Coordinates of C-alpha atoms in Angstrom, one line a residue:
M265 CA 80.7 99.5 94.3
K266 CA 78.4 101.9 92.4
I267 CA 76.7 104.5 94.6
Q268 CA 74.0 106.7 93.3
E269 CA 74.7 110.5 93.3
G270 CA 72.6 112.6 95.6
L271 CA 72.4 110.2 98.5
P272 CA 73.2 111.6 101.9
L273 CA 76.6 110.4 103.1
G274 CA 75.1 109.4 106.4
C275 CA 72.8 106.9 104.6
I276 CA 75.6 105.2 102.6
L277 CA 77.5 102.2 104.0
F278 CA 81.0 102.1 102.6
L279 CA 82.3 98.6 102.4
S280 CA 85.5 97.1 101.1
V281 CA 84.9 94.9 98.0
S282 CA 86.9 92.5 95.9
F283 CA 86.0 90.8 92.7
A284 CA 85.3 87.1 92.5
F285 CA 86.5 86.4 89.0
G286 CA 84.4 84.0 86.8
T287 CA 85.0 82.6 83.4
N288 CA 83.7 85.6 81.6
T289 CA 84.9 88.8 83.1
D290 CA 82.7 91.0 80.8
V291 CA 79.7 90.2 83.0
P292 CA 79.4 92.7 85.9
G293 CA 79.4 91.3 89.5
G294 CA 81.2 88.7 91.4
I295 CA 81.9 91.3 94.1
Q296 CA 82.8 90.1 97.5
V297 CA 81.4 92.3 100.3
T298 CA 82.9 92.2 103.7
T299 CA 82.0 94.3 106.7
Q300 CA 85.3 96.1 107.0
T301 CA 84.6 99.8 106.5
I302 CA 86.9 102.0 104.4
S303 CA 87.5 105.7 104.5
S304 CA 85.4 107.8 102.1
N305 CA 88.6 109.6 101.1
A306 CA 90.5 106.5 100.1
S307 CA 92.7 107.1 97.1
Q308 CA 91.8 105.6 93.7
S309 CA 94.9 103.4 93.8
E310 CA 94.0 102.0 97.1
T311 CA 90.5 101.2 95.8
N312 CA 91.9 99.5 92.7
F313 CA 94.2 97.4 94.9
E314 CA 91.2 96.1 96.8
T315 CA 89.0 95.4 93.8
N316 CA 91.8 93.6 91.9
R317 CA 92.8 91.4 94.9
G318 CA 90.5 88.5 93.9
I319 CA 88.7 86.3 96.4
A320 CA 89.7 87.1 100.0
D321 CA 91.2 84.3 102.1
D322 CA 88.8 82.6 104.6
I323 CA 90.3 84.4 107.5
T324 CA 88.7 87.1 109.6
S325 CA 90.6 89.6 111.7
N326 CA 88.4 88.9 114.7
G327 CA 88.9 85.1 114.6
K328 CA 85.3 84.4 113.5
I329 CA 84.4 81.7 111.0
P330 CA 83.2 83.2 107.7
I331 CA 79.8 82.2 106.2
Y332 CA 79.4 83.2 102.6
L333 CA 76.1 84.2 101.0
G334 CA 75.6 84.4 97.2
G335 CA 73.8 87.6 96.2
F336 CA 71.9 88.4 93.0
F337 CA 71.0 92.0 92.1
S338 CA 69.8 93.2 88.7
H339 CA 71.8 96.4 88.3
T340 CA 71.1 96.6 84.6
G341 CA 68.3 95.4 82.3
V342 CA 64.6 96.0 82.3
W343 CA 64.3 95.9 86.1
D344 CA 66.7 97.6 88.5
S345 CA 67.1 96.2 92.1
S346 CA 70.4 97.9 92.8
G347 CA 68.7 100.0 95.5
I348 CA 68.4 96.8 97.6
L349 CA 72.1 96.1 97.8
P350 CA 72.9 98.8 100.3
A351 CA 70.1 97.5 102.6
V352 CA 71.6 94.0 102.4
E353 CA 75.1 95.3 103.2
M354 CA 73.7 97.2 106.2
A355 CA 72.0 94.1 107.4
L356 CA 75.2 92.1 107.2
E357 CA 77.0 94.9 109.1
H358 CA 74.4 95.0 111.9
I359 CA 74.3 91.2 112.3
N360 CA 78.0 90.9 112.5
A361 CA 78.2 93.7 115.0
R362 CA 75.9 91.8 117.4
S363 CA 77.1 89.3 120.0
D364 CA 73.7 87.5 120.4
I365 CA 73.3 86.5 116.7
L366 CA 75.8 84.0 115.3
P367 CA 78.5 85.2 117.7
K368 CA 81.2 82.8 116.4
Y369 CA 80.6 83.6 112.7
D370 CA 81.1 86.4 110.3
L371 CA 78.6 86.9 107.4
K372 CA 80.0 87.8 104.0
M373 CA 78.5 88.1 100.6
V374 CA 79.6 87.6 97.0
W375 CA 77.1 89.2 94.6
N376 CA 76.5 89.3 90.9
D377 CA 74.5 91.4 88.4
T378 CA 71.9 89.2 86.7
Q379 CA 70.9 91.9 84.2
C380 CA 67.3 90.7 84.8
T381 CA 67.7 87.8 82.3
A382 CA 67.4 84.1 82.7
S383 CA 70.6 83.5 80.7
T384 CA 72.8 85.8 82.7
G385 CA 71.2 84.6 85.9
T386 CA 72.1 81.0 85.1
R387 CA 75.6 82.0 84.1
V388 CA 76.4 83.9 87.3
L389 CA 74.8 81.2 89.4
F390 CA 77.3 78.7 88.0
D391 CA 80.1 81.1 88.7
Q392 CA 78.8 81.3 92.3
I393 CA 78.7 77.6 92.7
F394 CA 81.9 76.5 91.0
H395 CA 84.2 79.3 92.3
E396 CA 85.3 79.7 95.9
P397 CA 84.4 80.6 98.5
Q398 CA 81.6 78.1 98.9
K399 CA 78.2 79.8 99.4
L400 CA 75.7 78.3 101.9
I401 CA 72.6 80.3 100.9
L402 CA 71.5 82.5 98.0
I403 CA 69.9 86.0 98.2
G404 CA 67.8 87.3 95.4
D405 CA 67.1 88.1 92.7
G406 CA 64.6 90.9 92.7
C407 CA 63.8 90.3 89.0
S408 CA 61.4 87.3 88.6
T409 CA 62.8 86.2 85.3
A410 CA 66.3 85.8 86.7
T411 CA 65.0 84.4 90.0
Q412 CA 63.1 81.6 88.2
A413 CA 66.3 80.5 86.4
I414 CA 68.4 80.6 89.6
A415 CA 65.8 78.9 91.9
G416 CA 65.0 76.3 89.2
T417 CA 68.6 75.2 89.1
S418 CA 70.2 75.8 92.5
Y419 CA 68.1 73.3 94.3
H420 CA 70.1 70.5 92.6
W421 CA 73.0 71.7 94.9
N422 CA 70.6 71.9 98.0
L423 CA 70.9 75.7 98.1
N424 CA 68.1 77.7 99.5
V425 CA 67.1 80.9 97.7
V426 CA 65.5 83.8 99.5
S427 CA 64.2 86.6 97.2
Y428 CA 63.4 90.1 98.4
A429 CA 61.2 91.2 95.4
A430 CA 60.4 88.4 92.9
T431 CA 56.6 88.3 92.8
T432 CA 55.7 86.0 89.9
P433 CA 53.1 83.4 91.0
S434 CA 55.2 80.7 89.2
L435 CA 57.7 80.7 92.1
S436 CA 55.0 79.4 94.4
N437 CA 55.2 76.0 92.7
R438 CA 57.0 73.9 95.3
I439 CA 57.7 71.1 92.8
D440 CA 59.7 73.3 90.4
Y441 CA 61.2 75.5 93.2
P442 CA 61.4 73.4 96.3
Y443 CA 64.0 75.5 98.1
F444 CA 62.7 78.9 97.1
F445 CA 61.4 81.4 99.7
R446 CA 60.6 85.1 99.5
T447 CA 59.9 88.0 101.9
I448 CA 57.2 89.4 99.5
M449 CA 53.9 88.0 98.5
P450 CA 53.1 86.9 94.9
D451 CA 51.2 89.3 92.7
T452 CA 48.1 87.1 92.8
M453 CA 47.6 88.0 96.4
F454 CA 46.6 91.5 95.3
N455 CA 43.6 90.2 93.3
S456 CA 41.3 90.0 96.4
A457 CA 42.0 93.7 97.0
R458 CA 41.1 94.4 93.4
I459 CA 37.8 92.5 93.7
R460 CA 37.0 94.4 96.9
L461 CA 37.7 97.7 95.2
M462 CA 35.4 96.8 92.3
K463 CA 32.6 95.9 94.8
E464 CA 33.1 99.2 96.7
F465 CA 32.4 101.2 93.5
S466 CA 29.7 98.8 92.3
W467 CA 31.6 97.9 89.1
N468 CA 29.8 94.9 87.7
K469 CA 31.4 94.9 84.3
V470 CA 35.2 95.2 83.8
G471 CA 37.9 94.7 81.3
T472 CA 41.6 93.9 81.7
I473 CA 44.7 94.8 79.8
H474 CA 48.3 93.6 80.4
G475 CA 51.6 93.0 78.7
K476 CA 52.2 89.7 77.0
H477 CA 54.5 88.1 79.5
E478 CA 54.0 85.1 81.7
I479 CA 54.4 87.1 84.9
F480 CA 51.4 89.3 84.0
S481 CA 49.3 86.6 82.3
L482 CA 49.3 84.4 85.3
V483 CA 48.1 87.2 87.5
V484 CA 45.3 88.1 85.1
D485 CA 44.2 84.5 84.6
H486 CA 43.9 84.2 88.4
L487 CA 42.0 87.5 88.5
I488 CA 39.5 86.3 85.8
G489 CA 38.7 83.3 87.9
E490 CA 38.2 85.5 91.0
L491 CA 35.9 87.8 88.9
H492 CA 33.7 84.9 87.9
D493 CA 33.4 83.8 91.5
A494 CA 32.4 87.4 92.5
N495 CA 29.7 87.5 89.7
I496 CA 31.5 90.3 87.9
T497 CA 31.3 90.3 84.1
I498 CA 34.5 90.4 82.1
L499 CA 33.8 92.4 78.9
T500 CA 37.2 91.8 77.4
S501 CA 40.8 90.8 78.3
E502 CA 43.4 92.5 76.2
T503 CA 47.1 91.7 75.8
F504 CA 49.8 93.7 74.0
A505 CA 53.3 92.7 73.0
S506 CA 54.6 96.0 71.6
D507 CA 55.2 99.4 73.2
D508 CA 52.0 100.7 71.7
P509 CA 48.8 99.3 73.3
S510 CA 46.6 101.9 71.6
H511 CA 44.6 99.2 69.7
Q512 CA 43.9 97.2 72.8
I513 CA 42.8 100.4 74.6
Q514 CA 40.4 101.1 71.9
N515 CA 38.9 97.7 72.3
L516 CA 38.4 98.5 76.0
K517 CA 36.5 101.6 75.1
V518 CA 34.0 99.9 72.7

């Protein structure tokens, strides 16, 4: 498990992990997380033994029934949600330690790196589905692009998906994503606050600029409708596809 340098040791949860091997081992992930702590001074050979052991048997030392969650975290790519993984691991640790929540069960998680792409997200989803242990619910991803691919496919297996950070408005479509839920609101929910801010400063004429991507376009399209309803004039709405939006910025200045 990759741990960022500079984090206080008291804030890091050390967990034993083992790889859930898929059909293509060059894709990171497939790591099974249990709640058995390991010593911070464990030898390298001991760690390698754990990570090369494969999928653990469905037996818990305390006699509880294991429930497996499938986790998706984009550790690489254009959006990094690796910081969420320690929080999820701590949540599993806390729930399993309590006697008043699922007392007869032990929560475990097998997670993958989606690389914040739809293609890798779909690939690792199939690895999760077709390789043991069986997962009962999916957590993630934080990247909207990968989450759309995962949530748009996993419902065929009656799997619920709960995302912690995917904010694209597209995921609110209950027809395309019937089993998708999230703990964060979609980006369009911020538009009412933007309108209120414009009224606070008496901005009656505004322009918009955003990257040429569906995630941003949907939000701006919704904002434009809100601007019309608020009687605020839209002077221009610019989009850019490259890393240099200077031309579009000049249009805003005209």
